[in-house]
Short mmCIF file of C-alpha atoms in Angstrom, two decimals:
data_model
loop_
_atom_site.label_atom_id
_atom_site.label_comp_id
_atom_site.label_asym_id
_atom_site.label_seq_id
_atom_site.Cartn_x
_atom_site.Cartn_y
_atom_site.Cartn_z
CA UNK A 18 73.18 191.25 10.81
CA UNK A 19 77.49 191.79 10.45
CA UNK A 20 78.59 192.29 14.09
CA UNK A 21 82.16 190.72 13.72
CA UNK A 22 85.35 192.54 14.75
CA UNK A 23 85.97 194.65 11.69
CA UNK A 24 89.71 195.23 10.97
CA UNK A 25 91.83 197.97 12.44
CA UNK A 26 93.08 201.68 10.73
CA UNK A 27 95.73 203.20 10.66
CA UNK A 28 95.18 207.12 11.19
CA UNK A 29 97.64 209.86 11.14
CA UNK A 30 99.87 209.94 14.05
CA UNK A 31 100.40 207.35 15.12
CA UNK A 32 96.38 206.38 16.27
CA UNK A 33 94.29 203.35 15.55
CA UNK A 34 90.66 203.31 14.99
CA UNK A 35 89.34 198.91 16.23
CA UNK A 36 86.42 198.03 17.72
CA UNK A 37 86.33 197.79 21.18
CA UNK A 38 87.65 195.55 23.16
CA UNK A 39 86.78 194.70 27.45
CA UNK A 40 90.19 196.48 28.59
CA UNK A 41 88.99 199.73 27.29
CA UNK A 42 85.67 199.83 28.96
CA UNK A 43 86.82 201.64 32.43
CA UNK A 44 88.78 204.07 30.16
CA UNK A 45 85.57 204.70 27.40
CA UNK A 46 82.91 205.09 31.02
CA UNK A 47 85.94 208.21 31.68
CA UNK A 48 86.14 209.83 28.68
CA UNK A 49 82.25 209.94 28.02
CA UNK A 50 82.10 211.67 31.34
CA UNK A 51 84.74 213.73 30.84
CA UNK A 52 83.21 215.58 27.57
CA UNK A 53 79.29 214.32 28.17
CA UNK A 54 77.74 213.57 31.22
CA UNK A 55 78.16 210.72 33.99
CA UNK A 56 74.97 208.83 32.99
CA UNK A 57 76.54 208.67 29.73
CA UNK A 58 79.33 205.69 31.23
CA UNK A 59 76.94 204.17 32.71
CA UNK A 60 74.72 203.88 29.67
CA UNK A 61 77.77 202.72 27.73
CA UNK A 62 77.98 200.05 30.22
CA UNK A 63 74.94 198.14 29.64
CA UNK A 64 74.85 199.03 25.30
CA UNK A 65 78.14 196.79 25.26
CA UNK A 66 76.80 194.19 27.77
CA UNK A 67 73.79 193.60 25.87
CA UNK A 68 73.22 190.84 23.86
CA UNK A 69 71.89 192.97 21.67
CA UNK A 70 73.88 195.40 21.04
CA UNK A 71 77.81 193.69 22.38
CA UNK A 72 80.64 195.45 22.45
CA UNK A 73 80.49 194.94 18.23
CA UNK A 74 79.18 198.90 18.26
CA UNK A 75 81.27 200.33 19.48
CA UNK A 76 84.25 201.71 17.47
CA UNK A 77 87.49 203.50 19.54
CA UNK A 78 90.35 205.17 18.69
CA UNK A 79 93.62 204.80 20.64
CA UNK A 80 96.95 206.36 21.13
CA UNK A 81 99.19 203.44 22.39
CA UNK A 82 96.84 202.10 25.05
CA UNK A 83 94.59 205.35 26.05
CA UNK A 84 91.02 205.58 24.56
CA UNK A 85 90.90 208.95 22.68
CA UNK A 86 88.09 209.40 20.96
CA UNK A 87 84.84 206.41 20.82
CA UNK A 88 81.47 206.46 19.25
CA UNK A 89 78.91 204.07 19.69
CA UNK A 90 76.34 202.43 17.47
CA UNK A 91 72.54 201.44 18.33
CA UNK A 92 70.25 199.84 16.19
CA UNK A 93 66.86 201.74 15.79
CA UNK A 94 63.41 200.93 12.92
CA UNK A 95 62.56 204.39 11.80
CA UNK A 96 58.23 203.49 9.79
CA UNK A 97 56.55 205.03 7.78
CA UNK A 98 53.13 204.73 5.90
CA UNK A 99 53.39 200.68 7.41
CA UNK A 100 56.63 200.86 5.76
CA UNK A 101 59.62 199.20 7.46
CA UNK A 102 62.83 200.89 7.40
CA UNK A 103 65.86 199.82 9.71
CA UNK A 104 68.36 202.41 10.67
CA UNK A 105 71.34 203.08 12.50
CA UNK A 106 71.36 205.24 15.19
CA UNK A 107 74.95 206.40 16.10
CA UNK A 108 75.43 207.94 20.28
CA UNK A 109 78.33 208.11 23.09
CA UNK A 110 80.47 210.27 20.89
CA UNK A 111 83.51 211.84 22.87
CA UNK A 112 87.31 212.74 21.76
CA UNK A 113 89.63 214.01 25.00
CA UNK A 114 90.26 217.49 24.87
CA UNK A 115 93.59 217.48 23.35
CA UNK A 116 92.19 215.16 20.46
CA UNK A 117 89.64 217.38 19.00
CA UNK A 118 90.46 219.16 15.47
CA UNK A 119 92.30 216.00 14.10
CA UNK A 120 89.68 213.99 12.41
CA UNK A 121 88.52 211.33 14.91
CA UNK A 122 84.97 211.59 14.72
CA UNK A 123 84.87 211.47 11.27
CA UNK A 124 87.18 208.51 11.12
CA UNK A 125 84.23 206.89 13.97
CA UNK A 126 81.04 208.27 11.70
CA UNK A 127 82.50 206.67 8.42
CA UNK A 128 83.07 203.68 10.72
CA UNK A 129 79.92 204.47 12.50
CA UNK A 130 77.75 204.63 8.78
CA UNK A 131 79.56 201.71 7.11
CA UNK A 132 79.11 199.17 10.06
CA UNK A 133 75.95 200.28 8.96
CA UNK A 134 75.04 199.61 5.11
CA UNK A 135 76.70 196.04 6.80
CA UNK A 136 74.04 196.60 9.30
CA UNK A 137 71.73 196.73 6.42
CA UNK A 138 70.24 199.65 7.88
CA UNK A 139 68.49 202.42 5.17
CA UNK A 140 68.80 205.67 7.01
CA UNK A 141 70.52 206.64 9.86
CA UNK A 142 68.65 208.76 12.69
CA UNK A 143 69.63 210.87 15.89
CA UNK A 144 69.15 213.95 18.04
CA UNK A 145 72.04 215.71 18.39
CA UNK A 146 73.47 218.79 18.79
CA UNK A 147 73.23 221.52 15.95
CA UNK A 148 74.55 221.69 12.86
CA UNK A 149 77.38 219.34 14.29
CA UNK A 150 76.24 216.39 11.92
CA UNK A 151 75.09 217.81 8.54
CA UNK A 152 79.22 217.29 8.14
CA UNK A 153 78.81 213.90 8.60
CA UNK A 154 75.29 214.03 6.20
CA UNK A 155 72.97 214.14 8.49
CA UNK A 156 70.10 216.56 7.74
CA UNK A 157 67.17 218.39 9.93
CA UNK A 158 63.46 216.49 9.49
CA UNK A 159 61.82 215.14 11.36
CA UNK A 160 60.16 218.02 14.14
CA UNK A 161 61.05 217.38 18.13
CA UNK A 162 58.15 218.09 19.91
CA UNK A 163 57.53 221.37 21.80
CA UNK A 164 58.22 221.68 25.64
CA UNK A 165 55.52 222.96 27.26
CA UNK A 166 54.77 224.43 30.87
CA UNK A 167 51.83 222.95 32.95
CA UNK A 168 49.82 224.26 35.30
CA UNK A 169 47.14 223.72 37.58
CA UNK A 170 46.33 220.08 37.29
CA UNK A 171 44.26 218.51 39.72
CA UNK A 172 43.97 216.31 41.89
CA UNK A 173 43.68 212.67 40.39
CA UNK A 174 40.27 210.32 40.84
CA UNK A 175 41.67 208.19 43.41
CA UNK A 176 41.28 205.20 41.29
CA UNK A 177 44.51 204.54 39.12
CA UNK A 178 47.37 204.14 40.75
CA UNK A 179 51.33 205.80 39.83
CA UNK A 180 54.11 203.63 40.21
CA UNK A 181 57.92 203.33 38.92
CA UNK A 182 58.20 200.32 35.45
CA UNK A 183 59.60 197.27 35.98
CA UNK A 184 61.17 194.50 32.87
CA UNK A 185 57.79 192.96 33.58
CA UNK A 186 55.62 196.21 32.08
CA UNK A 187 57.49 196.16 28.92
CA UNK A 188 55.16 194.73 27.01
CA UNK A 189 51.98 196.24 28.27
CA UNK A 190 53.95 199.93 27.79
CA UNK A 191 55.07 198.90 24.23
CA UNK A 192 51.97 198.77 23.51
CA UNK A 193 50.39 201.59 24.64
CA UNK A 194 53.80 203.15 22.75
CA UNK A 195 52.29 201.37 19.56
CA UNK A 196 48.65 203.04 20.21
CA UNK A 197 49.95 206.36 20.78
CA UNK A 198 52.28 206.15 17.62
CA UNK A 199 49.67 205.13 15.31
CA UNK A 200 48.56 208.88 15.24
CA UNK A 201 51.79 209.80 13.84
CA UNK A 202 53.95 208.82 9.52
CA UNK A 203 56.66 208.27 10.63
CA UNK A 204 58.15 207.08 13.76
CA UNK A 205 60.64 205.69 15.82
CA UNK A 206 59.20 202.95 17.98
CA UNK A 207 61.87 201.42 21.44
CA UNK A 208 64.11 198.63 20.31
CA UNK A 209 62.95 195.57 23.60
CA UNK A 210 66.40 196.47 24.01
CA UNK A 211 65.70 200.22 24.67
CA UNK A 212 63.32 199.52 26.83
CA UNK A 213 66.33 197.30 28.62
CA UNK A 214 68.37 200.11 29.05
CA UNK A 215 66.35 203.01 30.30
CA UNK A 216 65.17 200.58 33.15
CA UNK A 217 68.70 199.77 34.66
CA UNK A 218 69.83 203.80 33.70
CA UNK A 219 69.52 207.20 35.90
CA UNK A 220 69.32 209.41 33.70
CA UNK A 221 65.72 209.05 33.26
CA UNK A 222 62.55 207.76 34.79
CA UNK A 223 60.13 204.98 33.68
CA UNK A 224 56.51 204.91 34.50
CA UNK A 225 53.74 202.99 34.82
CA UNK A 226 49.76 204.19 35.76
CA UNK A 227 47.51 200.94 36.87
CA UNK A 228 44.06 200.85 37.06
CA UNK A 229 42.32 197.57 38.62
CA UNK A 230 45.92 195.47 38.12
CA UNK A 231 45.85 196.64 34.48
CA UNK A 232 48.55 198.88 33.41
CA UNK A 233 46.75 202.34 30.93
CA UNK A 234 49.55 204.63 30.88
CA UNK A 235 52.62 205.36 30.88
CA UNK A 236 55.57 208.05 31.00
CA UNK A 237 59.20 208.99 31.52
CA UNK A 238 60.61 211.67 33.43
CA UNK A 239 63.88 213.40 34.58
CA UNK A 240 65.48 212.85 38.20
CA UNK A 241 62.63 215.40 40.32
CA UNK A 242 66.01 216.89 41.66
CA UNK A 243 64.84 220.05 39.88
CA UNK A 244 63.09 221.19 36.48
CA UNK A 245 60.74 217.73 35.88
CA UNK A 246 60.65 216.64 32.16
CA UNK A 247 57.82 214.95 31.42
CA UNK A 248 58.16 212.67 28.23
CA UNK A 249 57.01 210.03 26.08
CA UNK A 250 53.04 210.42 27.70
CA UNK A 251 50.94 207.08 26.55
CA UNK A 252 46.99 206.35 28.11
CA UNK A 253 44.72 204.07 27.59
CA UNK A 254 42.16 206.57 27.73
CA UNK A 255 41.53 210.33 28.92
CA UNK A 256 40.68 209.50 32.49
CA UNK A 257 44.05 207.49 32.19
CA UNK A 258 45.70 210.54 31.09
CA UNK A 259 44.90 212.60 33.37
CA UNK A 260 45.83 210.51 36.93
CA UNK A 261 48.89 210.19 35.05
CA UNK A 262 49.63 213.16 35.15
CA UNK A 263 48.23 214.50 38.16
CA UNK A 264 50.47 211.81 39.79
CA UNK A 265 53.38 212.32 37.95
CA UNK A 266 53.19 216.22 39.07
CA UNK A 267 52.45 215.06 42.68
CA UNK A 268 56.00 214.19 42.51
CA UNK A 269 57.33 217.66 41.17
CA UNK A 270 58.67 220.54 42.80
CA UNK A 271 56.54 223.43 42.88
CA UNK A 272 56.03 224.70 39.35
CA UNK A 273 58.55 223.12 37.62
CA UNK A 274 57.14 220.46 35.94
CA UNK A 275 57.30 220.72 32.09
CA UNK A 276 56.00 218.65 29.03
CA UNK A 277 56.57 217.25 25.97
CA UNK A 278 54.02 218.00 24.25
CA UNK A 279 52.40 215.03 21.89
CA UNK A 280 49.67 216.47 20.14
CA UNK A 281 46.91 214.34 18.48
CA UNK A 282 47.31 211.32 21.36
CA UNK A 283 45.13 210.89 23.85
CA UNK A 284 47.61 212.63 26.42
CA UNK A 285 47.97 215.01 24.18
CA UNK A 286 44.22 215.58 24.38
CA UNK A 287 43.39 215.22 27.31
CA UNK A 288 46.14 217.26 28.67
CA UNK A 289 45.27 220.55 26.16
CA UNK A 290 43.66 222.46 28.80
CA UNK A 291 47.10 222.83 31.32
CA UNK A 292 48.71 223.81 28.94
CA UNK A 293 50.56 227.54 28.90
CA UNK A 294 51.45 228.14 25.47
CA UNK A 295 54.51 229.84 24.57
CA UNK A 296 54.52 232.58 22.34
CA UNK A 297 57.35 231.38 20.16
CA UNK A 298 59.90 228.44 19.72
CA UNK A 299 62.62 228.30 17.69
CA UNK A 300 62.56 225.07 15.30
CA UNK A 301 63.95 221.23 16.58
CA UNK A 302 63.93 218.44 14.68
CA UNK A 303 65.78 214.91 15.18
CA UNK A 304 68.41 214.46 12.31
CA UNK A 305 67.90 212.11 9.89
CA UNK A 306 70.81 210.48 6.83
CA UNK A 307 69.88 208.94 4.00
CA UNK A 308 73.57 207.61 1.98
CA UNK A 309 71.75 205.45 -0.78
CA UNK A 310 68.91 207.57 -2.39
CA UNK A 311 68.00 205.22 -4.78
CA UNK A 312 67.47 202.50 -1.97
CA UNK A 313 65.39 204.58 -0.43
CA UNK A 314 63.13 204.89 -2.94
CA UNK A 315 62.89 201.34 -4.14
CA UNK A 316 61.91 200.09 -0.10
CA UNK A 317 59.11 203.20 -0.42
CA UNK A 318 57.82 201.85 -4.01
CA UNK A 319 54.66 200.63 -1.64
CA UNK A 320 53.85 203.58 -0.01
CA UNK A 321 54.11 205.80 -3.42
CA UNK A 322 51.80 204.36 -5.07
CA UNK A 323 49.83 204.00 -2.11
CA UNK A 324 49.23 207.60 -2.34
CA UNK A 325 49.16 207.35 -5.79
CA UNK A 326 46.54 205.54 -5.72
CA UNK A 327 44.29 207.55 -3.07
CA UNK A 328 44.66 210.56 -4.95
CA UNK A 329 43.15 208.92 -7.92
CA UNK A 330 46.48 209.38 -10.10
CA UNK A 331 46.92 207.89 -12.83
CA UNK A 332 50.63 207.69 -15.08
CA UNK A 333 50.96 204.13 -15.96
CA UNK A 334 53.15 204.11 -18.71
CA UNK A 335 55.37 207.38 -17.43
CA UNK A 336 57.82 207.77 -14.68
CA UNK A 337 58.76 209.28 -11.99
CA UNK A 338 61.64 211.51 -12.38
CA UNK A 339 63.34 212.77 -9.12
CA UNK A 340 66.39 215.31 -9.43
CA UNK A 341 68.98 215.13 -6.54
CA UNK A 342 70.62 217.71 -9.26
CA UNK A 343 74.25 215.43 -9.64
CA UNK A 344 72.09 212.10 -9.91
CA UNK A 345 68.10 211.65 -10.84
CA UNK A 346 65.84 207.90 -10.30
CA UNK A 347 63.75 207.21 -11.76
CA UNK A 348 60.73 205.26 -10.49
CA UNK A 349 58.35 203.12 -13.71
CA UNK A 350 54.66 203.16 -12.78
CA UNK A 351 53.14 200.13 -14.73
CA UNK A 352 49.67 198.44 -14.57
CA UNK A 353 50.46 196.25 -12.01
CA UNK A 354 52.38 199.06 -9.42
CA UNK A 355 55.61 200.44 -9.55
CA UNK A 356 58.89 199.52 -11.39
CA UNK A 357 62.75 199.21 -9.94
CA UNK A 358 63.81 202.80 -9.62
CA UNK A 359 66.40 203.77 -12.20
CA UNK A 360 69.51 206.04 -11.84
CA UNK A 361 71.33 207.86 -14.01
CA UNK A 362 73.61 210.80 -13.75
CA UNK A 363 72.93 214.67 -13.62
CA UNK A 364 70.13 216.13 -14.17
CA UNK A 365 69.87 219.75 -13.79
CA UNK A 366 66.60 220.57 -15.09
CA UNK A 367 64.16 218.00 -14.23
CA UNK A 368 61.31 219.77 -15.03
CA UNK A 369 62.20 219.61 -18.94
CA UNK A 370 61.09 216.00 -17.91
CA UNK A 371 58.16 216.89 -15.92
CA UNK A 372 59.92 215.29 -12.65
CA UNK A 373 60.92 217.25 -9.85
CA UNK A 374 64.61 218.57 -8.22
CA UNK A 375 64.72 218.64 -4.51
CA UNK A 376 69.06 219.59 -3.32
CA UNK A 377 70.21 216.17 -1.42
CA UNK A 378 70.34 218.48 1.67
CA UNK A 379 67.03 218.95 1.58
CA UNK A 380 65.92 215.33 0.98
CA UNK A 381 65.60 213.95 3.63
CA UNK A 382 62.87 216.71 5.10
CA UNK A 383 60.93 215.88 2.40
CA UNK A 384 60.95 212.05 2.93
CA UNK A 385 59.86 212.53 5.99
CA UNK A 386 59.77 216.44 7.09
CA UNK A 387 56.48 218.84 8.07
CA UNK A 388 56.60 220.43 4.76
CA UNK A 389 55.77 217.80 2.00
CA UNK A 390 56.79 219.99 -1.76
CA UNK A 391 54.69 222.20 -1.18
CA UNK A 392 55.51 223.47 1.71
CA UNK A 393 59.70 222.70 1.21
CA UNK A 394 59.47 224.74 -2.28
CA UNK A 395 57.57 228.24 -0.33
CA UNK A 396 61.35 228.58 1.62
CA UNK A 397 63.77 226.39 -1.24
CA UNK A 398 64.49 227.40 -4.87
CA UNK A 399 65.72 224.15 -4.77
CA UNK A 400 62.78 221.77 -4.62
CA UNK A 401 60.31 222.08 -7.08
CA UNK A 402 58.00 220.26 -9.25
CA UNK A 403 56.57 220.45 -12.45
CA UNK A 404 53.23 218.22 -12.40
CA UNK A 405 52.50 219.73 -8.71
CA UNK A 406 49.22 217.36 -8.07
CA UNK A 407 51.64 214.31 -8.75
CA UNK A 408 54.51 215.53 -6.52
CA UNK A 409 52.35 216.46 -3.52
CA UNK A 410 50.17 213.01 -3.94
CA UNK A 411 53.92 211.51 -3.62
CA UNK A 412 54.83 213.60 -1.12
CA UNK A 413 52.51 215.29 1.52
CA UNK A 414 52.94 216.93 4.72
CA UNK A 415 53.75 214.49 7.66
CA UNK A 416 53.43 213.80 11.10
CA UNK A 417 56.44 212.70 13.10
CA UNK A 418 56.79 210.52 16.42
CA UNK A 419 60.23 208.90 17.95
CA UNK A 420 61.02 207.44 20.76
CA UNK A 421 65.42 208.18 21.26
CA UNK A 422 66.76 206.75 23.80
CA UNK A 423 67.91 210.64 24.43
CA UNK A 424 65.21 213.11 25.19
CA UNK A 425 65.07 216.27 23.49
CA UNK A 426 65.99 219.64 26.32
#
């Protein structure tokens, strides 16, 4: 990976964008705390002092010696159908109030995306404030699971012990999370560096449940100083799941525990009877940015071939045509697999070529989201397919599970 020092960039009004240096750390921390949360400064220190990230992951905009804006790029992985997609995640973004509206965040996002491309990232993913990051090419794609109230949690069995996680627990926690995520089509697992950061920061707590000296469940919570959120729960079996919920509930102030529900997992099934249904929930989704459509489609060719095979569809000798209207992409169907993606110019009527049309701002939802092409076609006039059987097999509805550095609200 290219983690070398970037060349400083001169901006308007004498401002300069450059990579962060050690002397900037106190100012960056103060800026993040002022414009975000106090714990953001701690999080930033954890990231930039970690050998897997370092100061090369952070950029600043300076006015003379003053840091007036900053952003940090993290390395992640998105998995879909057994295919690894190296990913970037932009976090810890802040700008001093009197410098807002000057395009500094846009300049920092450009820096982050260029750095992300240099690191070989195929997509970028993030959880961010509503709408804002759509200005930089991000689109809503992967559902954030609902946060629900629970009640009438019974006492635990008494055969297991809940305790704070330690660094030595990371392999066990990672294995439990991998098992939980195996139930989903699209996942973002936690990096080794992120496990270390979460053990050291203060805005959430990692827990493990032990039975006979073996870790059988894990979860992450917000501190019990108000409404307590229980997220990222994973358990080996139903008994462990129930003991985990009982143990966490005992830590929470009365009637303030809420859980992030992971449907279809051991904990999701075991806790179903304790969940309080909510009649209405607004849409909440993770952002995905697709910087190079052809590169992403090319990386996904083995998955497309698998989906065609499972559906019993044979299009040998024909091209799969996908148009984003401003450009189009052809994937040759060969006797021994799918050929490399060939990109061409604008194609306004892909149906004539038996293809599919998808507006570029719906592409991430098509490739990673819960609707599939059939569901998107019902709500988006600019997502459609001439050959419905083919493209419904290629682009089915998908479930997703993301282990992000930051918890959903």
